[in-house]
């Protein structure tokens, strides 16, 4: 295509999006061969979204046979697994995730490429911003050195993709994947402590106690769909224990109703612990009552994951969904005094100025505005 003017060229991702929606399978396969498998993983994803899993599987098999997936860092496997998970084909998806985990343990998965086709994200790898090892894998066969820390980072990122993929239609499978990740991390910490139990060794291992926020986000989605209090509490405990994680509005609003459904004192304690942890860490990261510090992004490490789950209040601190769910859980447990205190505190939160139709607690109902450009309650 060297003689084709740039104005007449099109990106392969856009081409496959058009092909998946408008072309039949033989036409897609013919163009895939003509382009020598260019952006093969994106083709699998696009065909799966528009033409269904059967057509995507035919494209995937054709690409495997032709060697198109050889250097894609696992992206085509991730795309095919995402398609299977999206329609609840668990057996087929699980086999691909097993393969991806095996490749991840060898450092052969490019998480950025996988995320682009399996999660629709171009900026999945934020490791450098958080001081974590790069999540971009390099093959053990190419002569480059892949450190143990970077391999662990790749493995965790693959788990994040798997949990997010399964949480859409297979929340129990997503929860099981999260529990496997927890067990793996526990075994690794025990192994490190056993190998050298000196205080210095334990301190050196502490940075690896953190997980990418998107792992917790995916786990919260699974917990919300499952309505499993035990699993939801496990996720909440992990978030609180992770010193680098600031629970956001989506996390708290997803977990609080599930944990607090029983109305017990223990459940209320767990909900409030998650809530207070999120508030305290948020303040340390630069959220204040006026939203003056921390800039427009709130998190200094830029870990906000761009949720589109209906809980966004336009502010990186805890918003109305989280506060409402926590207050509801406290009321359910009979802690009405504490719930009333939070209602009073909520009046000064930034989101109360963003919701024009939301009255100020304890104030004049006429003070609330019902019009304007905001999307009221």
CSV table of C-alpha atoms in Angstrom, one decimal:
chain,number,residue,atom,x,y,z
A,1,UNK,CA,0.0,0.0,0.0
A,2,UNK,CA,3.0,2.3,-0.3
A,3,UNK,CA,1.6,4.1,-3.3
A,4,UNK,CA,-1.8,4.8,-1.7
A,5,UNK,CA,-2.2,8.5,-0.6
A,6,UNK,CA,-2.7,8.9,3.2
A,7,UNK,CA,-6.1,10.5,2.6
A,8,UNK,CA,-7.3,7.2,1.1
A,9,UNK,CA,-5.9,5.0,3.9
A,10,UNK,CA,-7.9,3.8,6.9
A,11,UNK,CA,-6.8,2.3,10.2
A,12,UNK,CA,-7.2,-1.4,10.5
A,13,UNK,CA,-9.2,-1.1,13.7
A,14,UNK,CA,-11.8,1.1,11.9
A,15,UNK,CA,-11.7,-1.3,8.9
A,16,UNK,CA,-12.5,-4.3,11.1
A,17,UNK,CA,-15.2,-2.4,12.9
A,18,UNK,CA,-16.9,-1.7,9.5
A,19,UNK,CA,-16.2,-5.3,8.3
A,20,UNK,CA,-17.7,-6.9,11.4
A,21,UNK,CA,-20.9,-4.9,11.0
A,22,UNK,CA,-21.4,-5.1,7.2
A,23,UNK,CA,-19.4,-7.9,5.6
A,24,UNK,CA,-20.1,-11.6,5.6
A,25,UNK,CA,-17.6,-14.1,7.0
A,26,UNK,CA,-16.0,-15.0,3.6
A,27,UNK,CA,-15.4,-11.4,2.8
A,28,UNK,CA,-13.8,-10.8,6.2
A,29,UNK,CA,-11.5,-13.8,5.8
A,30,UNK,CA,-10.5,-12.7,2.3
A,31,UNK,CA,-9.5,-9.2,3.5
A,32,UNK,CA,-7.7,-10.7,6.6
A,33,UNK,CA,-5.6,-12.8,4.3
A,34,UNK,CA,-5.0,-9.9,1.9
A,35,UNK,CA,-3.7,-7.8,4.8
A,36,UNK,CA,-1.6,-10.7,6.1
A,37,UNK,CA,-3.5,-10.7,9.5
A,38,UNK,CA,-3.0,-7.0,10.2
A,39,UNK,CA,-4.5,-6.2,13.7
A,40,UNK,CA,-5.8,-9.7,13.9
A,41,UNK,CA,-7.0,-9.4,17.5
A,42,UNK,CA,-9.1,-6.3,16.6
A,43,UNK,CA,-10.7,-8.3,13.8
A,44,UNK,CA,-11.7,-11.1,16.2
A,45,UNK,CA,-13.2,-8.6,18.6
A,46,UNK,CA,-15.1,-6.7,15.9
A,47,UNK,CA,-16.5,-9.8,14.2
A,48,UNK,CA,-17.5,-11.2,17.6
A,49,UNK,CA,-19.4,-8.0,18.5
A,50,UNK,CA,-21.3,-7.8,15.2
A,51,UNK,CA,-21.4,-11.2,13.8
A,52,UNK,CA,-21.5,-13.4,16.9
A,53,UNK,CA,-19.1,-15.9,18.5
A,54,UNK,CA,-19.4,-18.5,15.8
A,55,UNK,CA,-18.1,-16.1,13.1
A,56,UNK,CA,-15.4,-14.8,15.5
A,57,UNK,CA,-14.3,-18.3,16.2
A,58,UNK,CA,-13.9,-19.0,12.5
A,59,UNK,CA,-11.8,-15.9,12.1
A,60,UNK,CA,-9.7,-16.9,15.2
A,61,UNK,CA,-9.1,-20.4,13.9
A,62,UNK,CA,-8.1,-19.1,10.5
A,63,UNK,CA,-5.7,-16.7,12.1
A,64,UNK,CA,-4.1,-19.4,14.3
A,65,UNK,CA,-3.7,-21.6,11.3
A,66,UNK,CA,-2.0,-18.8,9.4
A,67,UNK,CA,0.2,-17.8,12.3
A,68,UNK,CA,-1.3,-14.3,12.8
A,69,UNK,CA,-1.4,-14.6,16.6
A,70,UNK,CA,2.3,-15.5,16.9
A,71,UNK,CA,3.5,-12.1,18.0
A,72,UNK,CA,0.4,-10.4,19.3
A,73,UNK,CA,1.2,-10.8,23.0
A,74,UNK,CA,-1.9,-12.8,23.7
A,75,UNK,CA,-4.3,-10.1,22.3
A,76,UNK,CA,-6.2,-12.4,20.0
A,77,UNK,CA,-6.7,-15.0,22.8
A,78,UNK,CA,-8.0,-12.2,25.1
A,79,UNK,CA,-10.3,-10.9,22.3
A,80,UNK,CA,-11.8,-14.4,21.7
A,81,UNK,CA,-12.2,-15.0,25.5
A,82,UNK,CA,-14.0,-11.6,25.8
A,83,UNK,CA,-16.4,-12.6,23.1
A,84,UNK,CA,-17.1,-16.0,24.7
A,85,UNK,CA,-17.6,-14.4,28.1
A,86,UNK,CA,-20.0,-11.8,26.7
A,87,UNK,CA,-22.5,-14.5,25.7
A,88,UNK,CA,-21.9,-16.7,28.7
A,89,UNK,CA,-19.9,-19.4,26.9
A,90,UNK,CA,-17.8,-20.2,30.0
A,91,UNK,CA,-16.1,-23.4,28.9
A,92,UNK,CA,-14.6,-21.9,25.8
A,93,UNK,CA,-13.6,-18.7,27.6
A,94,UNK,CA,-12.0,-20.4,30.5
A,95,UNK,CA,-9.8,-22.5,28.2
A,96,UNK,CA,-8.4,-19.3,26.7
A,97,UNK,CA,-7.9,-17.6,30.0
A,98,UNK,CA,-5.9,-20.7,31.2
A,99,UNK,CA,-3.7,-20.3,28.1
A,100,UNK,CA,-3.3,-16.5,28.8
A,101,UNK,CA,-2.3,-17.1,32.4
A,102,UNK,CA,0.3,-19.7,31.3
A,103,UNK,CA,1.8,-17.1,28.9
A,104,UNK,CA,1.6,-14.4,31.6
A,105,UNK,CA,3.7,-16.5,34.0
A,106,UNK,CA,6.4,-16.6,31.3
A,107,UNK,CA,6.2,-12.9,30.8
A,108,UNK,CA,4.8,-13.3,27.2
A,109,UNK,CA,1.6,-11.2,27.5
A,110,UNK,CA,1.4,-7.6,26.3
A,111,UNK,CA,-1.3,-6.4,28.6
A,112,UNK,CA,-1.7,-3.1,26.7
A,113,UNK,CA,-2.5,-4.9,23.5
A,114,UNK,CA,-4.9,-7.3,25.3
A,115,UNK,CA,-6.7,-4.6,27.0
A,116,UNK,CA,-7.3,-2.6,23.8
A,117,UNK,CA,-9.2,-5.5,22.3
A,118,UNK,CA,-10.6,-7.2,25.4
A,119,UNK,CA,-11.6,-4.2,27.4
A,120,UNK,CA,-11.7,-1.4,24.8
A,121,UNK,CA,-9.1,0.6,26.6
A,122,UNK,CA,-6.1,2.2,24.9
A,123,UNK,CA,-4.6,3.4,28.2
A,124,UNK,CA,-4.8,0.3,30.3
A,125,UNK,CA,-1.1,0.3,31.3
A,126,UNK,CA,-0.7,3.0,34.0
A,127,UNK,CA,2.0,1.2,35.8
A,128,UNK,CA,4.7,3.8,35.4
A,129,UNK,CA,2.4,6.5,36.9
A,130,UNK,CA,2.0,4.5,40.1
A,131,UNK,CA,5.6,3.5,40.3
A,132,UNK,CA,4.8,-0.2,39.5
A,133,UNK,CA,6.9,-2.4,37.2
A,134,UNK,CA,5.8,-2.2,33.6
A,135,UNK,CA,2.9,-4.4,32.7
A,136,UNK,CA,4.2,-4.9,29.1
A,137,UNK,CA,5.5,-8.4,28.9
A,138,UNK,CA,8.6,-9.5,27.0
A,139,UNK,CA,9.1,-13.0,25.9
A,140,UNK,CA,11.6,-15.1,27.9
A,141,UNK,CA,12.9,-16.4,24.5
A,142,UNK,CA,13.9,-13.0,23.1
A,143,UNK,CA,17.0,-12.6,25.3
A,144,UNK,CA,15.6,-9.7,27.4
A,145,UNK,CA,15.4,-9.9,31.1
A,146,UNK,CA,12.0,-10.1,32.6
A,147,UNK,CA,12.1,-9.5,36.4
A,148,UNK,CA,10.0,-11.4,38.8
A,149,UNK,CA,8.2,-8.3,39.8
A,150,UNK,CA,7.3,-7.4,36.2
A,151,UNK,CA,6.0,-11.0,35.6
A,152,UNK,CA,3.9,-10.7,38.8
A,153,UNK,CA,2.5,-7.4,37.5
A,154,UNK,CA,1.6,-9.0,34.1
A,155,UNK,CA,-0.1,-11.9,35.9
A,156,UNK,CA,-2.2,-9.5,38.0
A,157,UNK,CA,-3.1,-7.5,35.0
A,158,UNK,CA,-4.3,-10.6,33.2
A,159,UNK,CA,-6.4,-11.4,36.2
A,160,UNK,CA,-7.9,-7.9,36.0
A,161,UNK,CA,-8.9,-8.5,32.4
A,162,UNK,CA,-10.3,-11.9,33.2
A,163,UNK,CA,-12.4,-10.6,36.2
A,164,UNK,CA,-13.7,-7.7,34.1
A,165,UNK,CA,-14.6,-9.9,31.2
A,166,UNK,CA,-16.4,-12.5,33.3
A,167,UNK,CA,-18.2,-9.9,35.5
A,168,UNK,CA,-20.4,-8.9,32.6
A,169,UNK,CA,-22.4,-12.1,32.3
A,170,UNK,CA,-20.6,-14.6,34.6
A,171,UNK,CA,-20.3,-12.9,38.0
A,172,UNK,CA,-19.7,-16.2,39.9
A,173,UNK,CA,-16.8,-17.1,37.6
A,174,UNK,CA,-15.4,-13.5,38.1
A,175,UNK,CA,-15.6,-14.0,41.8
A,176,UNK,CA,-13.8,-17.3,41.6
A,177,UNK,CA,-11.1,-15.7,39.5
A,178,UNK,CA,-10.7,-13.0,42.1
A,179,UNK,CA,-10.4,-15.5,44.9
A,180,UNK,CA,-7.7,-17.4,42.9
A,181,UNK,CA,-5.8,-14.1,42.6
A,182,UNK,CA,-6.1,-13.6,46.4
A,183,UNK,CA,-4.9,-17.1,47.1
A,184,UNK,CA,-1.9,-16.6,44.7
A,185,UNK,CA,-0.9,-13.4,46.5
A,186,UNK,CA,-1.2,-15.0,49.9
A,187,UNK,CA,1.0,-17.9,48.9
A,188,UNK,CA,3.5,-15.6,47.4
A,189,UNK,CA,3.7,-13.4,50.6
A,190,UNK,CA,4.0,-16.6,52.7
A,191,UNK,CA,6.8,-17.8,50.4
A,192,UNK,CA,8.7,-14.5,50.6
A,193,UNK,CA,8.4,-14.4,54.4
A,194,UNK,CA,9.5,-18.0,54.7
A,195,UNK,CA,12.5,-17.5,52.5
A,196,UNK,CA,13.8,-14.5,54.5
A,197,UNK,CA,11.9,-13.5,57.6
A,198,UNK,CA,14.1,-10.6,58.4
A,199,UNK,CA,12.4,-7.2,59.0
A,200,UNK,CA,14.2,-5.8,55.9
A,201,UNK,CA,12.9,-8.5,53.6
A,202,UNK,CA,9.3,-8.0,54.8
A,203,UNK,CA,9.7,-4.2,54.2
A,204,UNK,CA,11.0,-4.8,50.7
A,205,UNK,CA,8.0,-7.0,49.8
A,206,UNK,CA,5.4,-4.5,51.0
A,207,UNK,CA,5.1,-2.5,47.8
A,208,UNK,CA,3.8,-5.6,46.1
A,209,UNK,CA,0.8,-5.6,48.4
A,210,UNK,CA,-1.0,-3.2,46.1
A,211,UNK,CA,-3.2,-4.1,43.1
A,212,UNK,CA,-4.3,-2.0,40.2
A,213,UNK,CA,-7.6,-0.2,41.1
A,214,UNK,CA,-9.3,-1.8,38.0
A,215,UNK,CA,-8.9,-5.3,39.7
A,216,UNK,CA,-11.1,-4.0,42.6
A,217,UNK,CA,-13.5,-2.3,40.2
A,218,UNK,CA,-14.1,-5.5,38.3
A,219,UNK,CA,-14.5,-7.4,41.6
A,220,UNK,CA,-17.0,-4.9,42.8
A,221,UNK,CA,-19.0,-5.3,39.6
A,222,UNK,CA,-19.1,-9.1,40.2
A,223,UNK,CA,-20.1,-8.6,43.9
A,224,UNK,CA,-22.9,-6.3,42.9
A,225,UNK,CA,-24.3,-8.8,40.4
A,226,UNK,CA,-23.9,-11.8,42.8
A,227,UNK,CA,-25.3,-10.1,45.9
A,228,UNK,CA,-22.9,-12.3,47.9
A,229,UNK,CA,-22.1,-10.6,51.2
A,230,UNK,CA,-19.1,-12.8,52.0
A,231,UNK,CA,-17.4,-12.1,48.7
A,232,UNK,CA,-18.3,-8.4,48.9
A,233,UNK,CA,-16.7,-8.2,52.4
A,234,UNK,CA,-13.6,-9.9,51.1
A,235,UNK,CA,-13.2,-7.3,48.4
A,236,UNK,CA,-13.9,-4.5,50.9
A,237,UNK,CA,-11.2,-5.9,53.3
A,238,UNK,CA,-8.7,-6.1,50.4
A,239,UNK,CA,-9.4,-2.5,49.4
A,240,UNK,CA,-9.0,-1.2,52.9
A,241,UNK,CA,-5.8,-3.3,53.4
A,242,UNK,CA,-4.3,-2.0,50.1
A,243,UNK,CA,-2.5,1.2,51.1
A,244,UNK,CA,-2.4,2.5,47.5
A,245,UNK,CA,-6.1,2.0,46.7
A,246,UNK,CA,-8.6,4.8,47.2
A,247,UNK,CA,-12.1,3.4,47.0
A,248,UNK,CA,-14.1,5.5,44.6
A,249,UNK,CA,-17.8,6.2,44.4
A,250,UNK,CA,-18.4,3.1,42.2
A,251,UNK,CA,-16.6,0.7,44.6
A,252,UNK,CA,-18.4,1.9,47.7
A,253,UNK,CA,-21.8,2.1,46.1
A,254,UNK,CA,-21.4,-1.4,44.7
A,255,UNK,CA,-20.3,-3.1,47.9
A,256,UNK,CA,-22.2,-1.2,50.6
A,257,UNK,CA,-25.7,-2.4,49.7
A,258,UNK,CA,-24.5,-6.0,49.4
A,259,UNK,CA,-22.5,-6.1,52.7
A,260,UNK,CA,-25.2,-4.2,54.6
A,261,UNK,CA,-28.2,-6.2,53.3
A,262,UNK,CA,-28.3,-8.3,56.4
A,263,UNK,CA,-28.7,-5.3,58.7
A,264,UNK,CA,-26.3,-6.7,61.3
A,265,UNK,CA,-23.9,-4.7,63.4
A,266,UNK,CA,-20.9,-6.5,61.9
A,267,UNK,CA,-22.2,-5.6,58.4
A,268,UNK,CA,-22.6,-2.0,59.4
A,269,UNK,CA,-19.1,-1.9,60.8
A,270,UNK,CA,-17.7,-3.3,57.5
A,271,UNK,CA,-19.6,-0.7,55.4
A,272,UNK,CA,-18.5,2.2,57.6
A,273,UNK,CA,-14.9,1.0,57.6
A,274,UNK,CA,-14.8,1.0,53.8
A,275,UNK,CA,-16.5,4.4,53.7
A,276,UNK,CA,-14.2,6.0,56.2
A,277,UNK,CA,-11.1,4.5,54.6
A,278,UNK,CA,-12.2,6.0,51.3
A,279,UNK,CA,-12.8,9.4,52.8
A,280,UNK,CA,-9.5,9.5,54.7
A,281,UNK,CA,-7.4,8.3,51.8
A,282,UNK,CA,-9.2,10.6,49.5
A,283,UNK,CA,-8.4,13.6,51.7
A,284,UNK,CA,-4.7,12.6,51.7
A,285,UNK,CA,-4.8,12.4,47.9
A,286,UNK,CA,-6.1,15.9,47.7
A,287,UNK,CA,-9.9,15.8,47.9
A,288,UNK,CA,-11.1,18.5,50.2
A,289,UNK,CA,-14.5,19.9,51.0
A,290,UNK,CA,-14.1,22.6,48.4
A,291,UNK,CA,-12.4,20.3,45.8
A,292,UNK,CA,-9.6,22.9,45.7
A,293,UNK,CA,-6.7,20.5,45.9
A,294,UNK,CA,-5.8,17.6,43.6
A,295,UNK,CA,-6.9,19.3,40.4
A,296,UNK,CA,-9.6,18.1,38.1
A,297,UNK,CA,-8.5,14.5,38.3
A,298,UNK,CA,-8.5,14.2,42.1
A,299,UNK,CA,-6.1,11.2,42.1
A,300,UNK,CA,-2.5,12.2,41.8
A,301,UNK,CA,-1.6,8.8,40.3
A,302,UNK,CA,-4.4,9.0,37.7
A,303,UNK,CA,-5.9,5.7,38.6
A,304,UNK,CA,-9.5,6.6,37.8
A,305,UNK,CA,-10.8,3.9,35.6
A,306,UNK,CA,-13.5,5.7,33.6
A,307,UNK,CA,-16.5,3.8,34.9
A,308,UNK,CA,-19.7,3.9,32.9
A,309,UNK,CA,-21.9,2.2,35.4
A,310,UNK,CA,-24.3,5.0,36.4
A,311,UNK,CA,-22.6,6.1,39.5
A,312,UNK,CA,-20.5,9.0,38.3
A,313,UNK,CA,-21.2,12.3,40.0
A,314,UNK,CA,-18.6,14.3,38.0
A,315,UNK,CA,-16.2,14.4,41.0
A,316,UNK,CA,-13.4,12.0,41.9
A,317,UNK,CA,-14.3,12.0,45.6
A,318,UNK,CA,-17.2,9.9,47.0
A,319,UNK,CA,-20.4,11.0,45.4
A,320,UNK,CA,-24.1,10.8,46.1
A,321,UNK,CA,-24.4,7.1,45.2
A,322,UNK,CA,-21.8,6.0,47.8
A,323,UNK,CA,-23.1,8.3,50.6
A,324,UNK,CA,-26.7,7.1,50.0
A,325,UNK,CA,-25.8,3.5,50.0
A,326,UNK,CA,-23.7,3.8,53.2
A,327,UNK,CA,-26.4,5.7,55.0
A,328,UNK,CA,-29.0,3.1,53.9
A,329,UNK,CA,-26.8,0.3,55.3
A,330,UNK,CA,-26.5,2.1,58.6
A,331,UNK,CA,-30.3,2.7,58.8
A,332,UNK,CA,-30.8,-1.0,58.0
A,333,UNK,CA,-28.7,-1.9,61.0
A,334,UNK,CA,-30.6,0.5,63.3
A,335,UNK,CA,-27.8,3.1,63.5
A,336,UNK,CA,-30.0,6.0,62.7
A,337,UNK,CA,-28.0,8.5,64.8
A,338,UNK,CA,-24.9,7.9,62.8
A,339,UNK,CA,-26.9,8.0,59.6
A,340,UNK,CA,-28.3,11.4,60.6
A,341,UNK,CA,-24.7,12.6,61.3
A,342,UNK,CA,-23.7,11.6,57.8
A,343,UNK,CA,-26.7,13.3,56.3
A,344,UNK,CA,-25.6,16.6,58.0
A,345,UNK,CA,-22.0,16.1,56.8
A,346,UNK,CA,-23.2,15.3,53.3
A,347,UNK,CA,-24.5,18.9,53.0
A,348,UNK,CA,-21.0,20.3,52.5
A,349,UNK,CA,-19.9,17.7,50.0
A,350,UNK,CA,-19.0,18.9,46.4
A,351,UNK,CA,-21.6,16.7,44.7
A,352,UNK,CA,-24.4,18.4,46.5
A,353,UNK,CA,-23.6,21.5,44.5
A,354,UNK,CA,-23.5,19.4,41.3
A,355,UNK,CA,-26.9,18.0,41.8
A,356,UNK,CA,-29.2,21.0,41.3
A,357,UNK,CA,-32.4,19.2,42.2
A,358,UNK,CA,-31.0,17.7,45.4
A,359,UNK,CA,-32.2,19.6,48.5
A,360,UNK,CA,-29.7,20.5,51.2
A,361,UNK,CA,-30.3,18.2,54.3
A,362,UNK,CA,-31.8,20.2,57.1
A,363,UNK,CA,-32.1,23.3,54.9
A,364,UNK,CA,-34.9,25.2,53.2
A,365,UNK,CA,-36.5,22.9,50.6
A,366,UNK,CA,-37.0,25.9,48.5
A,367,UNK,CA,-33.3,26.4,48.3
A,368,UNK,CA,-33.0,23.5,45.9
A,369,UNK,CA,-33.1,24.3,42.2
A,370,UNK,CA,-35.1,22.1,40.0
A,371,UNK,CA,-33.9,23.3,36.6
A,372,UNK,CA,-30.6,24.1,35.0
A,373,UNK,CA,-28.3,21.8,33.1
A,374,UNK,CA,-27.8,19.2,35.7
A,375,UNK,CA,-29.3,15.8,35.7
A,376,UNK,CA,-31.3,15.8,38.9
A,377,UNK,CA,-32.0,12.8,41.1
